[in-house]
């Protein structure tokens, strides 16, 4: 079974610390008392919902347990020594990836993790990497190679992305190409050398981040779409879990962003000034370039017509379909500008944690 210590969060541990631990504990923390008895579980989804709600991340983690909605059930556990086959059946029935294992006195002794029970697990989800852009803002770097093939550390950016998808169990990939797509195909081939299967979709004319999906084979599983010009350590399996937990038609990864207004901000009522804020900092969430689309979303994408993700979101909202936000607190960088690319290079060389 798993190394238990990295999953435990003693009562009084801050939400912020648990957030860091969950990143290395496959999406869950076990909140325990002084005798290691289970008080409750906190998932990656609980943390991200707390971020969206503006929770104080320095508060004790048990605050998240106290704020559980009516109807919340106690976490599913199993006894120490439960056979693997039974654990897998419990996970299949409950949709869980983790089951704490307790002894006869209720103390946590171990935890069963789906990834350990199925080491060669392959997700049924297909990924789409959007790699057809011109990279105009990064010229002259992109004169001979497309932006996703620019080196970040010791390998192309796109190779980082493919490795991350492979690590999440996603092995079936589509790469949309347009500008210098031959460079990508020559490097990756059919994907077998990288442990994945790759199909290429050459856009004769750019159809946007959503429009290109209409060219691909339909699936009964969600489709993960990721922009080819971002570097991130986001937990993709956690995003899949979040999508399913919230019964979303579409899940959009978002990133907290701050912008300092360089002027005094004036609030008015008619001709009267009611308040003044001197160079305020505005905080909001921005789209992070990663999307998870349920199979039903394909019906909203206009066939053969340009359609950006923002257009698709508007179409879904107009149809009353649930679109949810998934906050990214892990490393994330869009390399669309020269200064951002330089930062990603520095991070890959050990200065920023990439």
mmCIF file of C-alpha atoms in Angstrom:
data_model
loop_
_atom_site.group_PDB
_atom_site.id
_atom_site.type_symbol
_atom_site.label_atom_id
_atom_site.label_comp_id
_atom_site.label_asym_id
_atom_site.label_seq_id
_atom_site.Cartn_x
_atom_site.Cartn_y
_atom_site.Cartn_z
ATOM 1 C CA UNK A 1 0.000 0.000 0.000
ATOM 2 C CA UNK A 2 0.986 3.707 0.021
ATOM 3 C CA UNK A 3 3.371 5.490 2.358
ATOM 4 C CA UNK A 4 0.836 6.582 4.979
ATOM 5 C CA UNK A 5 2.614 9.583 6.488
ATOM 6 C CA UNK A 6 2.239 11.818 3.460
ATOM 7 C CA UNK A 7 -1.540 11.363 3.545
ATOM 8 C CA UNK A 8 -2.066 12.272 7.223
ATOM 9 C CA UNK A 9 -3.119 15.776 8.325
ATOM 10 C CA UNK A 10 -3.265 16.029 12.153
ATOM 11 C CA UNK A 11 -6.021 18.209 13.572
ATOM 12 C CA UNK A 12 -4.878 21.840 13.568
ATOM 13 C CA UNK A 13 -2.913 21.617 10.317
ATOM 14 C CA UNK A 14 -3.592 24.676 8.155
ATOM 15 C CA UNK A 15 -5.569 24.397 4.925
ATOM 16 C CA UNK A 16 -2.545 25.865 3.123
ATOM 17 C CA UNK A 17 -0.256 23.100 4.378
ATOM 18 C CA UNK A 18 -2.811 20.441 3.493
ATOM 19 C CA UNK A 19 -3.032 21.949 0.007
ATOM 20 C CA UNK A 20 0.712 21.369 -0.405
ATOM 21 C CA UNK A 21 0.497 17.832 0.980
ATOM 22 C CA UNK A 22 -2.364 16.867 -1.301
ATOM 23 C CA UNK A 23 -0.185 17.738 -4.278
ATOM 24 C CA UNK A 24 2.121 14.875 -3.286
ATOM 25 C CA UNK A 25 -0.549 12.544 -1.966
ATOM 26 C CA UNK A 26 -2.603 11.857 -5.089
ATOM 27 C CA UNK A 27 -5.490 14.146 -4.241
ATOM 28 C CA UNK A 28 -6.506 13.383 -0.646
ATOM 29 C CA UNK A 29 -5.576 14.091 2.983
ATOM 30 C CA UNK A 30 -6.769 12.114 6.001
ATOM 31 C CA UNK A 31 -7.605 14.408 8.910
ATOM 32 C CA UNK A 32 -6.850 12.534 12.135
ATOM 33 C CA UNK A 33 -6.904 13.208 15.885
ATOM 34 C CA UNK A 34 -4.060 12.703 18.357
ATOM 35 C CA UNK A 35 -4.678 8.928 18.375
ATOM 36 C CA UNK A 36 -4.681 8.745 14.557
ATOM 37 C CA UNK A 37 -8.404 8.113 14.439
ATOM 38 C CA UNK A 38 -10.033 9.347 11.246
ATOM 39 C CA UNK A 39 -12.015 12.586 11.598
ATOM 40 C CA UNK A 40 -12.688 13.002 7.903
ATOM 41 C CA UNK A 41 -11.087 13.288 4.490
ATOM 42 C CA UNK A 42 -10.227 16.411 2.524
ATOM 43 C CA UNK A 43 -9.931 16.039 -1.231
ATOM 44 C CA UNK A 44 -8.297 18.147 -3.879
ATOM 45 C CA UNK A 45 -11.794 19.259 -4.889
ATOM 46 C CA UNK A 46 -12.522 20.472 -1.326
ATOM 47 C CA UNK A 47 -9.392 22.626 -1.445
ATOM 48 C CA UNK A 48 -10.192 24.139 -4.830
ATOM 49 C CA UNK A 49 -13.776 24.926 -3.794
ATOM 50 C CA UNK A 50 -12.386 26.672 -0.709
ATOM 51 C CA UNK A 51 -10.112 28.768 -2.940
ATOM 52 C CA UNK A 52 -13.050 29.768 -5.139
ATOM 53 C CA UNK A 53 -15.007 30.724 -2.007
ATOM 54 C CA UNK A 54 -12.157 32.956 -0.780
ATOM 55 C CA UNK A 55 -11.499 30.891 2.361
ATOM 56 C CA UNK A 56 -8.648 31.849 4.697
ATOM 57 C CA UNK A 57 -6.077 29.200 3.836
ATOM 58 C CA UNK A 58 -4.308 29.673 7.163
ATOM 59 C CA UNK A 59 -7.332 28.373 9.097
ATOM 60 C CA UNK A 60 -7.241 24.808 10.507
ATOM 61 C CA UNK A 61 -8.216 22.125 8.034
ATOM 62 C CA UNK A 62 -11.052 20.867 10.236
ATOM 63 C CA UNK A 63 -12.916 24.041 9.221
ATOM 64 C CA UNK A 64 -13.513 22.321 5.876
ATOM 65 C CA UNK A 65 -14.987 19.318 7.668
ATOM 66 C CA UNK A 66 -17.313 21.533 9.697
ATOM 67 C CA UNK A 67 -18.546 23.271 6.559
ATOM 68 C CA UNK A 68 -19.713 20.129 4.836
ATOM 69 C CA UNK A 69 -23.227 20.390 3.345
ATOM 70 C CA UNK A 70 -26.265 18.575 4.788
ATOM 71 C CA UNK A 71 -26.380 14.964 3.707
ATOM 72 C CA UNK A 72 -22.618 14.540 3.803
ATOM 73 C CA UNK A 73 -21.727 10.949 4.669
ATOM 74 C CA UNK A 74 -18.754 9.718 6.637
ATOM 75 C CA UNK A 75 -15.754 8.675 4.536
ATOM 76 C CA UNK A 76 -15.728 5.138 3.231
ATOM 77 C CA UNK A 77 -13.159 2.947 5.001
ATOM 78 C CA UNK A 78 -12.127 -0.695 4.909
ATOM 79 C CA UNK A 79 -10.418 -2.967 7.367
ATOM 80 C CA UNK A 80 -6.686 -3.609 7.336
ATOM 81 C CA UNK A 81 -6.032 -6.714 5.243
ATOM 82 C CA UNK A 82 -8.993 -6.260 2.884
ATOM 83 C CA UNK A 83 -8.125 -8.103 -0.380
ATOM 84 C CA UNK A 84 -7.151 -5.961 -3.370
ATOM 85 C CA UNK A 85 -10.037 -7.327 -5.426
ATOM 86 C CA UNK A 86 -12.530 -6.174 -2.787
ATOM 87 C CA UNK A 87 -10.873 -2.741 -2.584
ATOM 88 C CA UNK A 88 -11.081 -2.357 -6.354
ATOM 89 C CA UNK A 89 -14.766 -3.295 -6.267
ATOM 90 C CA UNK A 90 -15.423 -0.722 -3.510
ATOM 91 C CA UNK A 91 -13.650 1.950 -5.589
ATOM 92 C CA UNK A 92 -15.618 1.029 -8.691
ATOM 93 C CA UNK A 93 -18.923 1.165 -6.799
ATOM 94 C CA UNK A 94 -18.169 4.471 -5.048
ATOM 95 C CA UNK A 95 -16.165 6.278 -7.742
ATOM 96 C CA UNK A 96 -13.345 6.850 -5.231
ATOM 97 C CA UNK A 97 -9.608 6.596 -5.855
ATOM 98 C CA UNK A 98 -8.612 6.223 -2.170
ATOM 99 C CA UNK A 99 -9.920 4.160 0.747
ATOM 100 C CA UNK A 100 -8.433 4.557 4.262
ATOM 101 C CA UNK A 101 -7.688 1.251 5.964
ATOM 102 C CA UNK A 102 -8.449 1.164 9.704
ATOM 103 C CA UNK A 103 -7.848 -1.341 12.490
ATOM 104 C CA UNK A 104 -10.397 -2.675 14.959
ATOM 105 C CA UNK A 105 -10.080 0.440 17.168
ATOM 106 C CA UNK A 106 -10.675 2.852 14.276
ATOM 107 C CA UNK A 107 -7.064 3.981 13.879
ATOM 108 C CA UNK A 108 -5.793 4.610 10.366
ATOM 109 C CA UNK A 109 -3.133 2.035 9.527
ATOM 110 C CA UNK A 110 -2.832 2.364 5.749
ATOM 111 C CA UNK A 111 -4.542 3.708 2.650
ATOM 112 C CA UNK A 112 -5.458 1.941 -0.578
ATOM 113 C CA UNK A 113 -4.792 4.019 -3.712
ATOM 114 C CA UNK A 114 -6.218 3.129 -7.103
ATOM 115 C CA UNK A 115 -2.994 4.059 -8.883
ATOM 116 C CA UNK A 116 -1.090 1.547 -6.764
ATOM 117 C CA UNK A 117 -3.623 -1.217 -7.318
ATOM 118 C CA UNK A 118 -3.640 -0.552 -11.064
ATOM 119 C CA UNK A 119 -0.085 0.532 -11.805
ATOM 120 C CA UNK A 120 -0.599 0.416 -15.562
ATOM 121 C CA UNK A 121 -3.934 2.239 -15.409
ATOM 122 C CA UNK A 122 -4.929 3.856 -18.692
ATOM 123 C CA UNK A 123 -7.567 6.563 -18.625
ATOM 124 C CA UNK A 124 -10.388 6.322 -21.187
ATOM 125 C CA UNK A 125 -10.094 10.087 -21.674
ATOM 126 C CA UNK A 126 -8.633 11.464 -24.908
ATOM 127 C CA UNK A 127 -6.512 14.611 -24.808
ATOM 128 C CA UNK A 128 -6.312 17.315 -27.440
ATOM 129 C CA UNK A 129 -3.238 19.554 -27.548
ATOM 130 C CA UNK A 130 -3.752 22.776 -29.494
ATOM 131 C CA UNK A 131 -0.425 23.324 -31.263
ATOM 132 C CA UNK A 132 -1.303 25.189 -34.450
ATOM 133 C CA UNK A 133 -0.544 28.808 -33.503
ATOM 134 C CA UNK A 134 1.980 31.017 -35.286
ATOM 135 C CA UNK A 135 3.769 32.258 -32.149
ATOM 136 C CA UNK A 136 4.039 35.709 -33.670
ATOM 137 C CA UNK A 137 4.936 37.457 -30.401
ATOM 138 C CA UNK A 138 7.930 35.150 -29.914
ATOM 139 C CA UNK A 139 9.615 35.840 -33.244
ATOM 140 C CA UNK A 140 12.415 35.382 -34.256
ATOM 141 C CA UNK A 141 12.415 32.288 -31.980
ATOM 142 C CA UNK A 142 9.466 30.822 -33.882
ATOM 143 C CA UNK A 143 10.693 31.477 -37.406
ATOM 144 C CA UNK A 144 11.823 27.870 -37.865
ATOM 145 C CA UNK A 145 9.833 25.974 -35.207
ATOM 146 C CA UNK A 146 6.269 26.226 -33.880
ATOM 147 C CA UNK A 147 5.910 27.675 -30.399
ATOM 148 C CA UNK A 148 5.127 24.329 -28.654
ATOM 149 C CA UNK A 149 8.497 22.989 -29.881
ATOM 150 C CA UNK A 150 10.571 25.712 -28.225
ATOM 151 C CA UNK A 151 12.943 24.180 -25.665
ATOM 152 C CA UNK A 152 12.053 24.492 -21.991
ATOM 153 C CA UNK A 153 14.955 23.052 -20.061
ATOM 154 C CA UNK A 154 16.325 20.036 -21.902
ATOM 155 C CA UNK A 155 13.308 19.237 -24.083
ATOM 156 C CA UNK A 156 10.549 20.903 -26.127
ATOM 157 C CA UNK A 157 7.583 22.387 -24.292
ATOM 158 C CA UNK A 158 5.250 19.916 -26.004
ATOM 159 C CA UNK A 159 7.276 16.996 -24.648
ATOM 160 C CA UNK A 160 6.681 18.287 -21.100
ATOM 161 C CA UNK A 161 2.940 18.339 -21.800
ATOM 162 C CA UNK A 162 2.886 14.839 -23.275
ATOM 163 C CA UNK A 163 4.843 13.502 -20.295
ATOM 164 C CA UNK A 164 2.343 15.071 -17.921
ATOM 165 C CA UNK A 165 -0.601 13.529 -19.779
ATOM 166 C CA UNK A 166 1.113 10.142 -19.710
ATOM 167 C CA UNK A 167 1.614 10.477 -15.965
ATOM 168 C CA UNK A 168 -2.123 11.043 -15.549
ATOM 169 C CA UNK A 169 -2.865 7.807 -17.426
ATOM 170 C CA UNK A 170 -3.958 9.617 -20.595
ATOM 171 C CA UNK A 171 -2.403 7.779 -23.517
ATOM 172 C CA UNK A 172 -4.612 8.697 -26.498
ATOM 173 C CA UNK A 173 -3.685 12.125 -27.863
ATOM 174 C CA UNK A 174 -4.737 14.339 -30.739
ATOM 175 C CA UNK A 175 -2.426 17.197 -31.681
ATOM 176 C CA UNK A 176 -3.881 19.974 -33.824
ATOM 177 C CA UNK A 177 -1.283 21.538 -36.111
ATOM 178 C CA UNK A 178 -1.146 24.331 -38.658
ATOM 179 C CA UNK A 179 2.057 26.377 -38.563
ATOM 180 C CA UNK A 180 5.101 24.131 -39.217
ATOM 181 C CA UNK A 181 3.242 21.051 -38.082
ATOM 182 C CA UNK A 182 5.818 18.858 -39.823
ATOM 183 C CA UNK A 183 8.350 19.752 -37.101
ATOM 184 C CA UNK A 184 6.016 18.306 -34.468
ATOM 185 C CA UNK A 185 5.238 15.148 -36.455
ATOM 186 C CA UNK A 186 8.911 14.467 -37.183
ATOM 187 C CA UNK A 187 9.800 14.721 -33.484
ATOM 188 C CA UNK A 188 6.963 12.689 -31.967
ATOM 189 C CA UNK A 189 5.918 10.360 -34.783
ATOM 190 C CA UNK A 190 3.085 8.092 -33.688
ATOM 191 C CA UNK A 191 3.952 8.718 -30.028
ATOM 192 C CA UNK A 192 5.093 5.166 -29.260
ATOM 193 C CA UNK A 193 8.556 6.299 -28.131
ATOM 194 C CA UNK A 194 6.824 8.507 -25.542
ATOM 195 C CA UNK A 195 4.372 5.869 -24.302
ATOM 196 C CA UNK A 196 1.314 7.392 -26.018
ATOM 197 C CA UNK A 197 -0.650 7.112 -29.245
ATOM 198 C CA UNK A 198 -0.808 10.321 -31.292
ATOM 199 C CA UNK A 199 -3.155 11.330 -34.082
ATOM 200 C CA UNK A 200 -2.529 14.613 -35.905
ATOM 201 C CA UNK A 201 -5.251 16.977 -37.037
ATOM 202 C CA UNK A 202 -3.983 19.456 -39.598
ATOM 203 C CA UNK A 203 -6.219 22.522 -39.649
ATOM 204 C CA UNK A 204 -6.255 23.784 -43.231
ATOM 205 C CA UNK A 205 -7.629 26.980 -41.762
ATOM 206 C CA UNK A 206 -7.554 27.766 -38.040
ATOM 207 C CA UNK A 207 -10.856 26.836 -36.397
ATOM 208 C CA UNK A 208 -10.133 28.059 -32.866
ATOM 209 C CA UNK A 209 -9.611 26.088 -29.682
ATOM 210 C CA UNK A 210 -13.116 24.593 -29.791
ATOM 211 C CA UNK A 211 -13.735 24.393 -33.544
ATOM 212 C CA UNK A 212 -10.903 21.925 -34.135
ATOM 213 C CA UNK A 213 -12.547 19.413 -31.783
ATOM 214 C CA UNK A 214 -15.348 19.039 -34.306
ATOM 215 C CA UNK A 215 -12.858 17.418 -36.694
ATOM 216 C CA UNK A 216 -12.100 14.568 -34.302
ATOM 217 C CA UNK A 217 -13.706 11.220 -33.708
ATOM 218 C CA UNK A 218 -16.552 11.339 -31.209
ATOM 219 C CA UNK A 219 -16.190 9.675 -27.819
ATOM 220 C CA UNK A 220 -18.476 8.727 -24.953
ATOM 221 C CA UNK A 221 -15.811 9.950 -22.499
ATOM 222 C CA UNK A 222 -14.767 13.511 -21.621
ATOM 223 C CA UNK A 223 -12.133 15.175 -23.787
ATOM 224 C CA UNK A 224 -9.278 17.090 -22.158
ATOM 225 C CA UNK A 225 -8.151 20.102 -24.176
ATOM 226 C CA UNK A 226 -4.894 21.881 -23.340
ATOM 227 C CA UNK A 227 -3.214 24.791 -25.081
ATOM 228 C CA UNK A 228 0.177 23.888 -26.476
ATOM 229 C CA UNK A 229 1.881 27.018 -25.142
ATOM 230 C CA UNK A 230 1.455 26.546 -21.388
ATOM 231 C CA UNK A 231 3.764 24.944 -18.847
ATOM 232 C CA UNK A 232 2.047 23.685 -15.729
ATOM 233 C CA UNK A 233 2.140 21.104 -12.952
ATOM 234 C CA UNK A 234 -1.628 21.053 -12.473
ATOM 235 C CA UNK A 235 -3.027 17.721 -11.261
ATOM 236 C CA UNK A 236 -4.965 16.559 -14.322
ATOM 237 C CA UNK A 237 -6.509 13.547 -12.578
ATOM 238 C CA UNK A 238 -7.809 15.910 -9.883
ATOM 239 C CA UNK A 239 -9.422 17.989 -12.628
ATOM 240 C CA UNK A 240 -11.144 14.872 -13.984
ATOM 241 C CA UNK A 241 -12.412 14.006 -10.495
ATOM 242 C CA UNK A 242 -13.619 17.598 -9.977
ATOM 243 C CA UNK A 243 -15.486 17.506 -13.303
ATOM 244 C CA UNK A 244 -17.314 14.333 -12.315
ATOM 245 C CA UNK A 245 -18.007 15.421 -8.728
ATOM 246 C CA UNK A 246 -19.716 18.567 -10.000
ATOM 247 C CA UNK A 247 -21.561 16.794 -12.845
ATOM 248 C CA UNK A 248 -20.284 19.440 -15.232
ATOM 249 C CA UNK A 249 -20.776 19.620 -18.966
ATOM 250 C CA UNK A 250 -17.541 21.602 -19.145
ATOM 251 C CA UNK A 251 -14.823 22.331 -16.597
ATOM 252 C CA UNK A 252 -12.539 25.317 -17.177
ATOM 253 C CA UNK A 253 -9.183 25.621 -15.422
ATOM 254 C CA UNK A 254 -8.789 29.135 -14.019
ATOM 255 C CA UNK A 255 -5.896 31.002 -12.459
ATOM 256 C CA UNK A 256 -5.987 33.771 -9.859
ATOM 257 C CA UNK A 257 -4.658 37.017 -11.329
ATOM 258 C CA UNK A 258 -3.916 40.379 -9.743
ATOM 259 C CA UNK A 259 -3.798 43.690 -11.595
ATOM 260 C CA UNK A 260 -2.762 46.978 -10.007
ATOM 261 C CA UNK A 261 -4.665 49.916 -11.472
ATOM 262 C CA UNK A 262 -2.022 52.622 -12.023
ATOM 263 C CA UNK A 263 -4.472 55.427 -11.248
ATOM 264 C CA UNK A 264 -6.882 56.443 -8.525
ATOM 265 C CA UNK A 265 -10.155 54.563 -9.052
ATOM 266 C CA UNK A 266 -13.249 56.735 -8.652
ATOM 267 C CA UNK A 267 -16.734 55.456 -7.784
ATOM 268 C CA UNK A 268 -19.612 57.730 -8.717
ATOM 269 C CA UNK A 269 -23.368 58.077 -8.270
ATOM 270 C CA UNK A 270 -24.611 60.439 -10.932
ATOM 271 C CA UNK A 271 -22.252 63.420 -10.852
ATOM 272 C CA UNK A 272 -21.213 62.792 -7.242
ATOM 273 C CA UNK A 273 -17.995 61.020 -6.274
ATOM 274 C CA UNK A 274 -18.825 58.471 -3.588
ATOM 275 C CA UNK A 275 -15.415 56.876 -3.020
ATOM 276 C CA UNK A 276 -11.821 56.937 -4.200
ATOM 277 C CA UNK A 277 -9.337 54.042 -4.152
ATOM 278 C CA UNK A 278 -5.715 54.987 -4.762
ATOM 279 C CA UNK A 279 -4.130 52.539 -7.228
ATOM 280 C CA UNK A 280 -6.150 49.536 -6.067
ATOM 281 C CA UNK A 281 -5.246 45.901 -6.728
ATOM 282 C CA UNK A 282 -8.012 44.069 -8.567
ATOM 283 C CA UNK A 283 -8.201 40.294 -8.188
ATOM 284 C CA UNK A 284 -10.023 37.928 -10.490
ATOM 285 C CA UNK A 285 -9.752 34.524 -12.156
ATOM 286 C CA UNK A 286 -8.464 34.168 -15.705
ATOM 287 C CA UNK A 287 -8.802 31.217 -18.100
ATOM 288 C CA UNK A 288 -5.742 28.968 -17.787
ATOM 289 C CA UNK A 289 -5.951 27.199 -21.145
ATOM 290 C CA UNK A 290 -7.055 23.740 -19.929
ATOM 291 C CA UNK A 291 -10.595 22.465 -20.467
ATOM 292 C CA UNK A 292 -12.497 19.243 -19.837
ATOM 293 C CA UNK A 293 -15.491 18.700 -22.114
ATOM 294 C CA UNK A 294 -18.221 16.152 -21.494
ATOM 295 C CA UNK A 295 -19.325 14.121 -24.528
ATOM 296 C CA UNK A 296 -22.568 16.103 -24.731
ATOM 297 C CA UNK A 297 -20.619 19.290 -25.515
ATOM 298 C CA UNK A 298 -19.725 18.136 -29.036
ATOM 299 C CA UNK A 299 -23.281 18.870 -30.138
ATOM 300 C CA UNK A 300 -22.787 22.574 -29.401
ATOM 301 C CA UNK A 301 -19.671 22.994 -31.588
ATOM 302 C CA UNK A 302 -20.581 24.337 -35.052
ATOM 303 C CA UNK A 303 -19.309 21.908 -37.696
ATOM 304 C CA UNK A 304 -16.439 23.255 -39.780
ATOM 305 C CA UNK A 305 -16.781 26.782 -38.393
ATOM 306 C CA UNK A 306 -14.311 28.759 -36.251
ATOM 307 C CA UNK A 307 -15.205 28.574 -32.554
ATOM 308 C CA UNK A 308 -13.094 29.632 -29.598
ATOM 309 C CA UNK A 309 -13.526 28.224 -26.119
ATOM 310 C CA UNK A 310 -15.038 31.494 -24.937
ATOM 311 C CA UNK A 311 -17.684 31.138 -27.667
ATOM 312 C CA UNK A 312 -18.387 27.564 -26.605
ATOM 313 C CA UNK A 313 -18.742 28.578 -22.954
ATOM 314 C CA UNK A 314 -21.307 31.196 -23.942
ATOM 315 C CA UNK A 315 -23.220 28.626 -26.006
ATOM 316 C CA UNK A 316 -23.309 26.188 -23.096
ATOM 317 C CA UNK A 317 -24.371 28.833 -20.593
ATOM 318 C CA UNK A 318 -27.109 29.976 -22.943
ATOM 319 C CA UNK A 319 -28.381 26.404 -23.131
ATOM 320 C CA UNK A 320 -28.384 26.044 -19.334
ATOM 321 C CA UNK A 321 -25.537 23.522 -19.309
ATOM 322 C CA UNK A 322 -23.349 23.472 -16.147
ATOM 323 C CA UNK A 323 -19.908 25.031 -16.678
ATOM 324 C CA UNK A 324 -17.638 24.991 -13.619
ATOM 325 C CA UNK A 325 -14.286 26.565 -12.760
ATOM 326 C CA UNK A 326 -11.289 24.574 -11.528
ATOM 327 C CA UNK A 327 -8.733 26.847 -9.815
ATOM 328 C CA UNK A 328 -5.088 26.085 -10.595
ATOM 329 C CA UNK A 329 -2.835 26.727 -7.591
ATOM 330 C CA UNK A 330 0.077 24.683 -8.932
ATOM 331 C CA UNK A 331 2.854 26.020 -11.171
ATOM 332 C CA UNK A 332 1.478 27.576 -14.353
ATOM 333 C CA UNK A 333 3.046 29.707 -17.061
ATOM 334 C CA UNK A 334 1.796 30.880 -20.459
ATOM 335 C CA UNK A 335 4.830 31.409 -22.699
ATOM 336 C CA UNK A 336 3.113 33.691 -25.196
ATOM 337 C CA UNK A 337 5.529 36.595 -24.544
ATOM 338 C CA UNK A 338 9.356 36.669 -24.606
ATOM 339 C CA UNK A 339 9.547 37.583 -20.907
ATOM 340 C CA UNK A 340 7.277 34.669 -19.975
ATOM 341 C CA UNK A 341 9.358 32.268 -22.025
ATOM 342 C CA UNK A 342 12.518 33.508 -20.299
ATOM 343 C CA UNK A 343 10.863 32.930 -16.917
ATOM 344 C CA UNK A 344 9.849 29.387 -17.873
ATOM 345 C CA UNK A 345 13.431 28.705 -18.984
ATOM 346 C CA UNK A 346 14.761 29.957 -15.644
ATOM 347 C CA UNK A 347 12.207 27.865 -13.741
ATOM 348 C CA UNK A 348 13.170 24.763 -15.707
ATOM 349 C CA UNK A 349 16.801 25.372 -14.742
ATOM 350 C CA UNK A 350 15.877 25.219 -11.064
ATOM 351 C CA UNK A 351 15.106 28.845 -10.150
ATOM 352 C CA UNK A 352 11.305 28.572 -9.904
ATOM 353 C CA UNK A 353 10.290 25.057 -9.064
ATOM 354 C CA UNK A 354 9.346 23.752 -12.522
#
